[in-house]
Every structure is written in C-alpha cells, then in structure tokens.
Short mmCIF file of C-alpha atoms and ligand atoms in Angstrom, two decimals:
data_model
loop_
_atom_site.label_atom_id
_atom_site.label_comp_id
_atom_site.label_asym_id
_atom_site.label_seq_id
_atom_site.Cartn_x
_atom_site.Cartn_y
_atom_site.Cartn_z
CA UNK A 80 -24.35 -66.66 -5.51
CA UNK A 81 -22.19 -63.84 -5.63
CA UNK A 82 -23.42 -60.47 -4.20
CA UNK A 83 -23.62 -58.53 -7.18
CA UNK A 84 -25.20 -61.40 -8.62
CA UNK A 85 -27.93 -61.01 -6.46
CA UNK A 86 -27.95 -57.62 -6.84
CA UNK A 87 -28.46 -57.60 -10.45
CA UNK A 88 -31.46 -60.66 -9.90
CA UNK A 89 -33.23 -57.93 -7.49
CA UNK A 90 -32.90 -55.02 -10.05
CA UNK A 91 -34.07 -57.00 -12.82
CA UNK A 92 -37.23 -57.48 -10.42
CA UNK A 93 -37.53 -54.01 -10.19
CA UNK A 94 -37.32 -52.85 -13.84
CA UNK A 95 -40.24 -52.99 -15.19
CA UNK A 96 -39.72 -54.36 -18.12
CA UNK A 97 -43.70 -54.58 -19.47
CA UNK A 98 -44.01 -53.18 -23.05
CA UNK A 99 -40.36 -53.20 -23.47
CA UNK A 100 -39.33 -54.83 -27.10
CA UNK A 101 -35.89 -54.96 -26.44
CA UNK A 102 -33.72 -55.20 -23.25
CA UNK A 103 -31.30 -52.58 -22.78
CA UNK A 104 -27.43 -53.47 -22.46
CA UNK A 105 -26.73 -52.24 -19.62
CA UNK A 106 -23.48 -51.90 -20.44
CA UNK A 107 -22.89 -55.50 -21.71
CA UNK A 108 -20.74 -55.69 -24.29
CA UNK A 109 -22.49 -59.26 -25.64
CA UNK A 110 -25.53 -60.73 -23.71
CA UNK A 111 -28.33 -63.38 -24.40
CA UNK A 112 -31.75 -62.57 -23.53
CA UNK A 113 -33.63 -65.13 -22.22
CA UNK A 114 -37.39 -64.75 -22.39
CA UNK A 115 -38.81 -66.85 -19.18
CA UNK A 116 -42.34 -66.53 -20.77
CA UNK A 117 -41.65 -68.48 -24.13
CA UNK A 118 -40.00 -71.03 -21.58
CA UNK A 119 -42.66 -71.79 -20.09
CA UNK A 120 -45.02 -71.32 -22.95
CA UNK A 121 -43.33 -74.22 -25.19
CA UNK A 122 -43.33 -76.36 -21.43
CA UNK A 123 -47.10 -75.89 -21.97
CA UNK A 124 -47.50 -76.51 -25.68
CA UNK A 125 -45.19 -79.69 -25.42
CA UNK A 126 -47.82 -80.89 -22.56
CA UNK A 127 -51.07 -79.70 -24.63
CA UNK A 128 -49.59 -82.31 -27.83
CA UNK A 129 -48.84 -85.40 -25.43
CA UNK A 130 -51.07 -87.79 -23.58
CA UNK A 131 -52.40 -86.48 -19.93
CA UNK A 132 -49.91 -88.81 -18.09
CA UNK A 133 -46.64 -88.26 -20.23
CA UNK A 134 -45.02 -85.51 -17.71
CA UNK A 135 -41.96 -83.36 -19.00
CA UNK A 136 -38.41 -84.56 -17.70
CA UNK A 137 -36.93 -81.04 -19.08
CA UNK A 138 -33.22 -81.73 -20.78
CA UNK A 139 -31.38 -79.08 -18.55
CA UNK A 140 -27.47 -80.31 -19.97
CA UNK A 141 -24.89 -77.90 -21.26
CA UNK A 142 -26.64 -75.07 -19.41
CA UNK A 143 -30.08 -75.86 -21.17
CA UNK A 144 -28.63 -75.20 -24.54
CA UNK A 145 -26.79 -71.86 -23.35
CA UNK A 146 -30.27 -70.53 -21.56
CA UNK A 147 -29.05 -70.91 -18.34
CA UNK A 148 -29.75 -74.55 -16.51
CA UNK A 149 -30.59 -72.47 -13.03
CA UNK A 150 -32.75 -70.23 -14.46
CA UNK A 151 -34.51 -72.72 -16.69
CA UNK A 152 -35.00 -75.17 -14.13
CA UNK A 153 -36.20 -72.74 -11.13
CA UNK A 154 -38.62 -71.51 -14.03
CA UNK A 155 -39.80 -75.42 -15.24
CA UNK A 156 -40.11 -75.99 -11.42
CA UNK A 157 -42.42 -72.86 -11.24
CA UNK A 158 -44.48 -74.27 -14.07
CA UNK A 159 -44.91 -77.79 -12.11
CA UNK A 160 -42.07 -79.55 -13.52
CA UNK A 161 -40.50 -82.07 -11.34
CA UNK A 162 -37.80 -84.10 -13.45
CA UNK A 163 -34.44 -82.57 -14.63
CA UNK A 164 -31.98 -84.34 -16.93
CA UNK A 165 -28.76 -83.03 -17.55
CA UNK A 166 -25.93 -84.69 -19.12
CA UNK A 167 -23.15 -85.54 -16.67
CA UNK A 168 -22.75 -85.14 -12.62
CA UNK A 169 -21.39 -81.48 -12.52
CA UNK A 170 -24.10 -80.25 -13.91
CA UNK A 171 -26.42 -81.89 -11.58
CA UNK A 172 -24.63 -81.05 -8.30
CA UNK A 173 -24.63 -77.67 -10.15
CA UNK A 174 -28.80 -77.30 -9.68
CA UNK A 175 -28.45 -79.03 -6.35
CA UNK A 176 -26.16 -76.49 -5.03
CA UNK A 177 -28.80 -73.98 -6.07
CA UNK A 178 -31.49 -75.03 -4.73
CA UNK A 179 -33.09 -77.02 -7.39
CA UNK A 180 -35.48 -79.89 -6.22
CA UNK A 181 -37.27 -82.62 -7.98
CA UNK A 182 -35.52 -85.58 -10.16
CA UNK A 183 -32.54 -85.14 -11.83
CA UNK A 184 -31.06 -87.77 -14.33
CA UNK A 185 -27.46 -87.62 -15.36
CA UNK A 186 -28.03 -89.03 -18.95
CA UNK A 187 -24.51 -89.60 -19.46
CA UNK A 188 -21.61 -91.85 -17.93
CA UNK A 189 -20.72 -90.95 -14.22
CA UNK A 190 -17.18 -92.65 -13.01
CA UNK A 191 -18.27 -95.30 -10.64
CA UNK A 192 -16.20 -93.84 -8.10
CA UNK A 193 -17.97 -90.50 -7.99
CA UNK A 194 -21.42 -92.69 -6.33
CA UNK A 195 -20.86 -90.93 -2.98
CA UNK A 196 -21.70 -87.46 -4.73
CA UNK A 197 -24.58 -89.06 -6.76
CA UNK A 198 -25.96 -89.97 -3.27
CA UNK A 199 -24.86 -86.76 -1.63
CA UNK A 200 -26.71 -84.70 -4.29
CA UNK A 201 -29.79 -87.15 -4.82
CA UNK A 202 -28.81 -87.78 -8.48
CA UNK A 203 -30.68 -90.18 -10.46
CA UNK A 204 -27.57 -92.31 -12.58
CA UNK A 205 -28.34 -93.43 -15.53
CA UNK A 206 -27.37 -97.39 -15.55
CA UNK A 207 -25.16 -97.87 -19.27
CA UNK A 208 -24.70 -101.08 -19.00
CA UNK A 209 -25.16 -104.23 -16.71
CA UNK A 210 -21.44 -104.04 -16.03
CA UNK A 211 -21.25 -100.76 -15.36
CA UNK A 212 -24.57 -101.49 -12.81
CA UNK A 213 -21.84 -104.10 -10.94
CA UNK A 214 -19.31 -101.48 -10.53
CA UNK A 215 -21.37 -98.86 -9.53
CA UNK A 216 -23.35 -101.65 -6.47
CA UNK A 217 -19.57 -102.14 -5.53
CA UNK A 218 -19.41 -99.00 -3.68
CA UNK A 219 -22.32 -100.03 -1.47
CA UNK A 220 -23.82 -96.45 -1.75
CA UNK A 221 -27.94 -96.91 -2.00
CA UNK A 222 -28.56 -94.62 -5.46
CA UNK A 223 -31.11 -94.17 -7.26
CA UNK A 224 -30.71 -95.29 -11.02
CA UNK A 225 -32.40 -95.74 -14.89
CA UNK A 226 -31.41 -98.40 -16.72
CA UNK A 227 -30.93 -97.20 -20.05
CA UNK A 228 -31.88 -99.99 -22.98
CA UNK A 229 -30.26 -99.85 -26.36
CA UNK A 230 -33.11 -100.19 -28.86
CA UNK A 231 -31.10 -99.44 -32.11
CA UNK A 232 -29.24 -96.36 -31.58
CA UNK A 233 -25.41 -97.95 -30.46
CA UNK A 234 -24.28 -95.11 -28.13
CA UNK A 235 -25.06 -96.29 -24.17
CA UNK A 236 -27.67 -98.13 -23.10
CA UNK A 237 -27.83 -102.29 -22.26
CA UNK A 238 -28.68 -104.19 -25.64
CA UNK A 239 -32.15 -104.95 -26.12
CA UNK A 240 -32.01 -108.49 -27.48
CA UNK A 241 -30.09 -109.17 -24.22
CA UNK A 242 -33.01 -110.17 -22.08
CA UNK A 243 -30.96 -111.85 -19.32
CA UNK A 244 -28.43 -108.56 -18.98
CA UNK A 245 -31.43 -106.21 -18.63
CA UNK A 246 -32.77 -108.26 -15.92
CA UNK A 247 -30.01 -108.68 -14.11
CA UNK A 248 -29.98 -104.43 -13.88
CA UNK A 249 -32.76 -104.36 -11.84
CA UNK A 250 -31.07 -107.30 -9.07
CA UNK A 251 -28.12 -105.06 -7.26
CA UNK A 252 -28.68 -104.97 -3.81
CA UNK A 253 -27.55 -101.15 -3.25
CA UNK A 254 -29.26 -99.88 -6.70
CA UNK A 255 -33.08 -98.67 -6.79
CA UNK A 256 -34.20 -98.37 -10.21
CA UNK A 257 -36.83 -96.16 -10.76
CA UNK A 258 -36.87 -95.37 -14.48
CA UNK A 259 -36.52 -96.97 -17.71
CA UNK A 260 -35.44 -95.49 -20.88
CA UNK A 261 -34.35 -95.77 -24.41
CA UNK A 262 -33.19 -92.87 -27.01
CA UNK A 263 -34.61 -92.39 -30.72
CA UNK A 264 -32.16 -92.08 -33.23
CA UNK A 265 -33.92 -91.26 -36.40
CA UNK A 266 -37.48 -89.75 -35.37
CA UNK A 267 -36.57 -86.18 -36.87
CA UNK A 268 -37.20 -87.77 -40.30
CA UNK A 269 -40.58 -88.74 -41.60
CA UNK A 270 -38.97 -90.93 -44.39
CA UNK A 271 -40.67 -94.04 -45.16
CA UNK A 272 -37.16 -96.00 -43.85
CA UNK A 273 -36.72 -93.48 -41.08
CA UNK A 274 -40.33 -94.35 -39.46
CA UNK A 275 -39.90 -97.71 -39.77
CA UNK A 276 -36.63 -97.70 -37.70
CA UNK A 277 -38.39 -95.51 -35.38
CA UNK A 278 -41.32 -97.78 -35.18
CA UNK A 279 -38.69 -100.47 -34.64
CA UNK A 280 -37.12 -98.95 -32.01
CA UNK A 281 -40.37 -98.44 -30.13
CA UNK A 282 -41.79 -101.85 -30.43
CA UNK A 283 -38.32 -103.47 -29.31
CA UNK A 284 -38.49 -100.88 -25.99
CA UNK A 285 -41.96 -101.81 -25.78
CA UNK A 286 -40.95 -105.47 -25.78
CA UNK A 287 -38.57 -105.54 -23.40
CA UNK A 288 -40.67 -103.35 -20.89
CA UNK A 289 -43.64 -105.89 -21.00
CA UNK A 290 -40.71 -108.77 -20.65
CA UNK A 291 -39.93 -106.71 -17.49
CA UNK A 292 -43.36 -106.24 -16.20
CA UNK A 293 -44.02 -110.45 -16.97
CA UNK A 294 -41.25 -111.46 -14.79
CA UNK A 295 -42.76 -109.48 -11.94
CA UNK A 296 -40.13 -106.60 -12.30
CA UNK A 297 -41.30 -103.02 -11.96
CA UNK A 298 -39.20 -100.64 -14.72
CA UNK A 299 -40.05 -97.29 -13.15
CA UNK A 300 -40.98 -94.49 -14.76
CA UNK A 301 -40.56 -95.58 -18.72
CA UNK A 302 -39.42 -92.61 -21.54
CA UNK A 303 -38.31 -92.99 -25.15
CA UNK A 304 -39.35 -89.64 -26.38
CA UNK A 305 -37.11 -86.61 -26.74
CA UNK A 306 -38.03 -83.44 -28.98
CA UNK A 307 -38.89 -85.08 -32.64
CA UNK A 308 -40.29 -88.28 -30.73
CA UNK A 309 -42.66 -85.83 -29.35
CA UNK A 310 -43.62 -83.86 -32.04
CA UNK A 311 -43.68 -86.79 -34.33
CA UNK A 312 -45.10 -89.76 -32.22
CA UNK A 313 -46.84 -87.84 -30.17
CA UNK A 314 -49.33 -90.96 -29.50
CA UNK A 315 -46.07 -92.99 -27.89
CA UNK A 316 -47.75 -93.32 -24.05
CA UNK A 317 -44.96 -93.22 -21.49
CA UNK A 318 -44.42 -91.91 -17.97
CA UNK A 319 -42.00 -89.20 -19.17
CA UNK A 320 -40.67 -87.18 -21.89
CA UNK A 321 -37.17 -85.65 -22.23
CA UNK A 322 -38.00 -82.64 -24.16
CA UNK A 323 -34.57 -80.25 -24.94
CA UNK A 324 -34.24 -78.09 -27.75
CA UNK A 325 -38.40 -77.77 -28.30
CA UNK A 326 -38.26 -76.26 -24.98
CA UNK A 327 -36.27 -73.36 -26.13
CA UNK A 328 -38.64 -72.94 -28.58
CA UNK A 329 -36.98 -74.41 -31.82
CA UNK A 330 -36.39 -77.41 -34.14
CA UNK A 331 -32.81 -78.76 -34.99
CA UNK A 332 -33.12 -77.70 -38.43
CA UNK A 333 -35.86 -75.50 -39.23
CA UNK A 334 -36.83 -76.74 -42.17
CA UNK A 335 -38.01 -79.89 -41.00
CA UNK A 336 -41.39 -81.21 -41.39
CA UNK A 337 -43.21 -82.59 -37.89
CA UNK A 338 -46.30 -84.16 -37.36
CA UNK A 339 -47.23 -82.43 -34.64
CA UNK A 340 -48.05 -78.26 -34.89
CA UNK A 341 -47.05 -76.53 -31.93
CA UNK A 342 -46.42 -73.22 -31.29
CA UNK A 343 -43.06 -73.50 -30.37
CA UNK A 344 -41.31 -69.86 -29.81
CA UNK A 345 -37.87 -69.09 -29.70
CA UNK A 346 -36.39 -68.12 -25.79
CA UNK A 347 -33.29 -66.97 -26.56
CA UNK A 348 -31.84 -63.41 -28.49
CA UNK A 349 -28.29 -62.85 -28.47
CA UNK A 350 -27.56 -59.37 -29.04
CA UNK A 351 -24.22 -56.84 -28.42
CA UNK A 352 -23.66 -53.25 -29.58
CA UNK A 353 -21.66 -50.82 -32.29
CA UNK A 354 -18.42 -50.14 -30.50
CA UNK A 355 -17.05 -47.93 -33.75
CA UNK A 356 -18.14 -46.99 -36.78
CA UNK A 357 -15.37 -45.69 -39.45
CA UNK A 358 -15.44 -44.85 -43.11
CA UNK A 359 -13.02 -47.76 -45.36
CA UNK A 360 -12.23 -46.88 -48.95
CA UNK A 361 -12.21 -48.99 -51.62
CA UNK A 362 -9.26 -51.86 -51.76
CA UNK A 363 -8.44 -50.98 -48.32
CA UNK A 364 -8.34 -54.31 -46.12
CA UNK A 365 -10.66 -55.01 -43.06
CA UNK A 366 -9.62 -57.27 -40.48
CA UNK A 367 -7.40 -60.38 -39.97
CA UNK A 368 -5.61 -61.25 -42.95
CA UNK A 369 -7.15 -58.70 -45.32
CA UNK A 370 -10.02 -61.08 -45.91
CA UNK A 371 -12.39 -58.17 -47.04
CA UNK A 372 -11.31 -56.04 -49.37
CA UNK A 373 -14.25 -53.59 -50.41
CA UNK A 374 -14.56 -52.66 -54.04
CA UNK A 375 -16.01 -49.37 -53.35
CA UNK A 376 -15.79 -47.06 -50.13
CA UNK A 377 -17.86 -48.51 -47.15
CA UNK A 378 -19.08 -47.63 -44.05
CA UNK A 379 -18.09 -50.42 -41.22
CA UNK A 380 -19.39 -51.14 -37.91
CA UNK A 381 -17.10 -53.30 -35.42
CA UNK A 382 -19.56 -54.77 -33.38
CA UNK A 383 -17.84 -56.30 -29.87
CA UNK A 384 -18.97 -60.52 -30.03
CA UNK A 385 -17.34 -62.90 -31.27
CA UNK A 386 -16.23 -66.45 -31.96
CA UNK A 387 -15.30 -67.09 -28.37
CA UNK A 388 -19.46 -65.90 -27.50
CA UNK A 389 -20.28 -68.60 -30.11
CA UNK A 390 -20.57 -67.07 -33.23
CA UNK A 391 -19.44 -69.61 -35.78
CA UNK A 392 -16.13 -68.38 -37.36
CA UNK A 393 -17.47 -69.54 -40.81
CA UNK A 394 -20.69 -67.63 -40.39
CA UNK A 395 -18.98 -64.88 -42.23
CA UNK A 396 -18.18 -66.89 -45.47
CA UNK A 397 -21.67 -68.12 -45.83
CA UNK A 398 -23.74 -64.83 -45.74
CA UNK A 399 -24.62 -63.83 -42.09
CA UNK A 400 -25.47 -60.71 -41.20
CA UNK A 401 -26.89 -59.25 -38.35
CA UNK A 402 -29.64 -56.67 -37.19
CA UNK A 403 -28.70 -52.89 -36.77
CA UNK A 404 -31.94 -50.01 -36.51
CA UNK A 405 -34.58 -52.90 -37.70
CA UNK A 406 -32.04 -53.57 -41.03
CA UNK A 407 -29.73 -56.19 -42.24
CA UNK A 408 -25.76 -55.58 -42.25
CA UNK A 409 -23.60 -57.86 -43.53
CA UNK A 410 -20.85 -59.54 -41.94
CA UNK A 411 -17.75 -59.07 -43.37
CA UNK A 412 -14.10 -60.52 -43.12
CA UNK A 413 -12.83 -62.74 -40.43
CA UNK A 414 -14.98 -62.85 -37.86
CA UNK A 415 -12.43 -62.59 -34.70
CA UNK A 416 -12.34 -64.17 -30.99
CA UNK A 417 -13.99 -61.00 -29.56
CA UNK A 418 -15.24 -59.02 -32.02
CA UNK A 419 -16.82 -58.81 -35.67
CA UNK A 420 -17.30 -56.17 -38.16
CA UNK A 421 -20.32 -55.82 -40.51
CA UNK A 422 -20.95 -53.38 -43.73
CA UNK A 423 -23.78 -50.71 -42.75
CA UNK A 424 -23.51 -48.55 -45.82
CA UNK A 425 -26.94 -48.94 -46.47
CA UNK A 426 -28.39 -47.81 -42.96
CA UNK A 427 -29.05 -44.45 -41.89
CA UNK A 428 -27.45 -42.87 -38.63
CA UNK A 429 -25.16 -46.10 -37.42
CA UNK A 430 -23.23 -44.75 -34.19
CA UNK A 431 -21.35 -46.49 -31.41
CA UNK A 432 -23.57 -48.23 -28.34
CA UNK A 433 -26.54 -49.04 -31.01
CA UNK A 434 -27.57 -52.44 -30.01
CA UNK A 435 -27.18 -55.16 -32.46
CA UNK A 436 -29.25 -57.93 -32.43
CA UNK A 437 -27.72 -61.41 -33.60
CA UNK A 438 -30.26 -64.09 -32.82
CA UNK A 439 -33.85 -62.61 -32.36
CA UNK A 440 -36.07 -59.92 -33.36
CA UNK A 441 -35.29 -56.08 -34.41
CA UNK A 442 -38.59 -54.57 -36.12
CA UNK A 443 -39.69 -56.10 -38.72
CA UNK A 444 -36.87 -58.15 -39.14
CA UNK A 445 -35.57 -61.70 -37.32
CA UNK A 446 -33.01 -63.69 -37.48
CA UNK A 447 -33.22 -67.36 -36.07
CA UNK A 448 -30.37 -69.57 -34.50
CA UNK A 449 -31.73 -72.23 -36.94
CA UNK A 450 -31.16 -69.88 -39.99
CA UNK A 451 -27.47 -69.63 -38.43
CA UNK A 452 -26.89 -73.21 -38.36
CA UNK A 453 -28.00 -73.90 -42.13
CA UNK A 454 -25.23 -71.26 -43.14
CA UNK A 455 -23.11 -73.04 -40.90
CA UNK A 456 -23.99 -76.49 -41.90
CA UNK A 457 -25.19 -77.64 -38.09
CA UNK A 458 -27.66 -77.94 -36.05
CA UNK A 459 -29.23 -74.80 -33.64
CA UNK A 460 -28.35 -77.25 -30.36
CA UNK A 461 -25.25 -76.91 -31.32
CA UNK A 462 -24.89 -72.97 -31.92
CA UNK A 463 -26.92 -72.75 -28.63
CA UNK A 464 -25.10 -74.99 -26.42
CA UNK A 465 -21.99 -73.19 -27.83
CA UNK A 466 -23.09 -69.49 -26.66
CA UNK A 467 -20.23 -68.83 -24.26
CA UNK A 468 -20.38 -68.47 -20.91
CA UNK A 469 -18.55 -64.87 -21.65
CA UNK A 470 -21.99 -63.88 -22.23
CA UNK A 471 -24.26 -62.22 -19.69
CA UNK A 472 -27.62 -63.58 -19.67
CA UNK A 473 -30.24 -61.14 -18.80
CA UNK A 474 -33.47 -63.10 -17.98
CA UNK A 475 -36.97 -61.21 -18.91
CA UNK A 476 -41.00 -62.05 -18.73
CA UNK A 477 -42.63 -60.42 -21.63
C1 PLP B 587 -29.94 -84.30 -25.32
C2 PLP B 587 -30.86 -85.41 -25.06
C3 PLP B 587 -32.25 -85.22 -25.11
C4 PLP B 587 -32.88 -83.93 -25.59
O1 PLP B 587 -32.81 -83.92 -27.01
P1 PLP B 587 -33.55 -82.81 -27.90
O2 PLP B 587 -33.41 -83.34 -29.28
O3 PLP B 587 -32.83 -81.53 -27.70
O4 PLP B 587 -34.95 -82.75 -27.44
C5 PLP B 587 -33.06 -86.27 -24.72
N1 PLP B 587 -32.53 -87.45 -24.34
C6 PLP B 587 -31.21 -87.68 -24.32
C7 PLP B 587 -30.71 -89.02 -23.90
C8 PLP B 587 -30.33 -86.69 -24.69
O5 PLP B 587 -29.02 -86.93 -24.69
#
C-alpha cells in the first residue's frame, strides 16, 4: 500500500465520523462511499434467512461490485467470514497480496499454465470441465479445486447427465477437490416455468451429489445458491452460499418480488460536487453537440463525474437526475467522459463545491443504483461493477 494510502486509512480512523449524514469530499472531485456497517449488516441478514450450516462464500469479483474487494473482504473476514469468490486469478492474488486469508474460489476459467500462481497464492480453481481438470493435473502442481457441474445453465461447469466425466474430476492425482458447485440460472423469477427450471436444476445437482457420495466419493463443500437462490429457496441446505449483489445491500432489479424479506440496505453512495454554476438563456446550447437546448433561461450546474466514473451515457435521455441541497436536478444534455451538467433552476442558493449526491441519500430524498439501471435498461451489478476505479472510495461505519 502506498504511503499516502495509509495515511488517508489512519485519518479516516481518526475522524470521527458518528452522527455524520454525509461524508465530506475532501476534495474529491467524484467518490463512492462505502458504508462498512450495511456490509456487514446484509452478511448478517443473509445468515439470519438460511439454514444454521449454510456459511457465506462472499462474491468478492470485479472489486465486489465497485465496493472495494479489500475492504469488503477484510470487513466479511471481521464478521467471521471465511470463503471468498472472485471471478478470475488477478483478483485473487489481488486479496492475497493484501493480506486476505480464508478460501478463495476463482469462479471463472484460469489458463492451465498459470497453476503455479494458483498454488503460490492458495487459490481454490474452479474445475470447468473434466478436460480442463487433465490439463490443469499436467502441471503436477498439488491445487486445490471445485468441480463445477452444469445443471441447466450452459456457461462452465461439467454436464450433469455425464455421470462418468464428473467422476473422473475427482481421480487426478495432483488435484484435491474440496467443493462442489452448480449456478442457478432462472431463480430471480417466481414464474410458474421459472420455478420449475429452478427446481430442476436443484434436483439434477442434488442427483449427481448423492451419485457422488454412493460411489464412496466425498464432493466437498456443496453450493448452488447465489443471491435470488437465497432469497427465494432459502430452504436449499448446502455447505455454502455465494451471496454477491444482496451483500451490497440490493436486488438486480428492484422491482422484483422474493420470497424471502430481508432487510437488505444499500452500501454504496456515489456522490461528487458543483464545480460551476452559470446562468443559460433560452435556445442557447449546453454541452456536446447542442443536445439541450433550453426553451426558457436556466440556471445550470456542471457537476465534475462522468461516464468514465460509470454513469451510464444514456442516463441522460431517460430522466436521471441527481441530488443537490436535499432536491432533484435534472440531468441535461450529453452526459460527457468527466463531467455532467444538470438544470437547478428550481433550487435555492446552488454554488460551486455543494456536494451532489448520485446514488444514495440527501434529506428526504434517495436515489437507488437499481432506479438507475431501470432508466438504463440493466441491471444495478452492472452499474456497480462499472463505477470506475477513477473514483475514490471513502470507507465509513455509521
Ligand atoms: C457473480 C456470481 C455469483 C454472485 O451472484 P449475485 O447474483 O450477485 O448474488 C454467484 N455465483 C457465481 C458463479 C457468479 O458468477
């Protein structure tokens, strides 16, 4: 860690932050705040749903959904956490290099030649298929490995009416599996079709665990489950869970219906400041290509984020606005690589450094990353996991 890094850890120690709403910028231009609290909260409401012996495997990948892997994972460690997944190698040597202990599972596809660094870091690999398992044994490095089993989904994972290939996974002299694991493809929908591939999908794992356990082969520690398998089948009895984007406090889309209530609470604001505020008159353009042309004279505030922080380009097209003194200003024209501009006519006393809240809460008003991605037409992983790393992230207990 660099020594200003450090620095700014052990000052954020020292300001008390207690009864503060709102973090101050400090001179950021754009920065996430990331409230360690709610982490650890929604760790603890995902464990209060599921059966006493399902433990959390915490999805870590694409630095925990733009939270900050490090950060999340030293605080999920501090809450008792013990298994990590994250989504390819870099990331993993990424915690090990800072210190992170306890299991971590690369989910993804790690070039067989790389096995010396998933043995120098301790990496758990996940095993894609059984030819991939005989490529990986040819380097004669001892690893640790889960063999993934495709139960319906078609992405990775060793097909599950493929008895004899699954078996074999568990014979290579240099591979030690200790986990098991499957992925749900459709249990964010409570349709009557949707459950029933669901269900599907978790008898045919089910199956080929016991077919496992009959020919005297131990699977490890066995998980199906990520967020919407826990909140919807939260009965499903495995070892682990691989909870991501409930973690950070939020569904994919927010207007889904779960099974499950938890009191999931968002983690993460994004927020940046007023760096001008100037008077436009009507039918004079604002911004890249003349996109906005007002009608009447405006007051505009160019507020210093951008598309290259994450903000979705289109954002601005479908009605997004952001937060400014508790009130809602709308974004208008192209929003650019590095900065937007918003109308704040309507609010009282708008000047330059007034913080501007993007994700998150400002008085009585809040605006959600999920309310963002239904303008946007996506998901909130993906405007999460697309926060830049641009950003600073200023981490906070409340
Ligand atoms: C990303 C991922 C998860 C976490 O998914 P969420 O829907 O965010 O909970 C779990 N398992 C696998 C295999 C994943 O790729």
């Amino acid at each position: 860690m660099k020594t200003w890094a450090l620095m700014d850890r052990l000052l954020m120690l020292l300001i008390p932050m207690a009864g503060k709403k709102e973090a101050p910028s400090r001179g950021h231009r754009a920065w996430a705040e990331i409230n360690l609290t709610h982490l650890r909260h929604n760790a603890a409401e995902l464990k209060r749903v599921l059966p006493p012996q399902s433990r959390i495997m915490a999805v870590v990948k694409a630095n925990a959904y733009g939270h900050g892997s490090l950060e999340a994972a030293r605080e999920l460690s501090r809450e008792g956490i013990a298994h990590f997944a994250v989504a390819e190698i870099g990331e993993g040597i990424a915690l090990r290099k800072h210190g992170v202990r306890g299991d971590i599972l690369v989910l993804g596809y790690t070039s067989p030649e790389r096995a010396p660094e998933l043995a120098r870091y301790r990496l758990t690999q996940t095993m894609v298929s059984r030819e991939y398992g005989e490529a990986l044994n040819a380097y004669g490095v001892k690893l640790n490995v889960h063999v993934k089993i495709d139960t319906g989904m078609n992405r990775l994972g060793v097909p599950c009416h493929d008895p004899h290939s699954i078996m074999a996974c568990y014979r290579f002299s240099h591979l030690n599996v200790t986990g098991t694991f499957s992925h749900l493809s459709m249990s964010d929908s409570l349709g009557q079709a949707e459950t029933r591939f669901t269900q599907q999908q978790l008898d045919r794992f089910e199956l080929a665990i016991g077919q496992l356990r009959e020919a005297g082969i131990d699977p490890g520690l066995v998980h199906i489950q990520s967020s919407y398998g826990i909140l919807n089948y939260p009965e499903v009895s495995c070892d682990l869970v691989r909870p991501g984007i409930a973690l950070y406090g939020l569904l994919s889309r927010e207007e889904d219906e779960v099974r499950t209530k938890a009191d999931l609470r968002p983690v993460l604001s994004l927020r940046s400041v007023v760096t001008q505020v100037k008077e436009v008159k009507a039918g004079d353009p604002v911004g890249y290509g003349r996109n906005f042309i007002p009608s009447c004279d405006l007051r505009i505030a160019t507020v210093s984020i951008g598309y290259a922080d994450g903000i979705p380009r289109s954002l601005s097209e479908h009605g997004g606005y952001v937060l400014i003194r508790g009130q809602r200003a709308r974004i208008v024209g192209s929003i650019c690589m590095d900065q937007l501009t918003v109308n704040v006519t309507s609010i009282a006393g708008v000047r330059q450094g007034d913080p501007v809240t993007l994700i998150g809460q400002d008085g009585a008003e809040t605006i959600t990353a999920g309310q963002i991605a239904a303008r946007c037409g996506t998901v909130a992983n993906e405007i999460l996991s697309r926060l830049g790393s641009r950003l600073e992230r200023v981490y906070r207990y409340d």
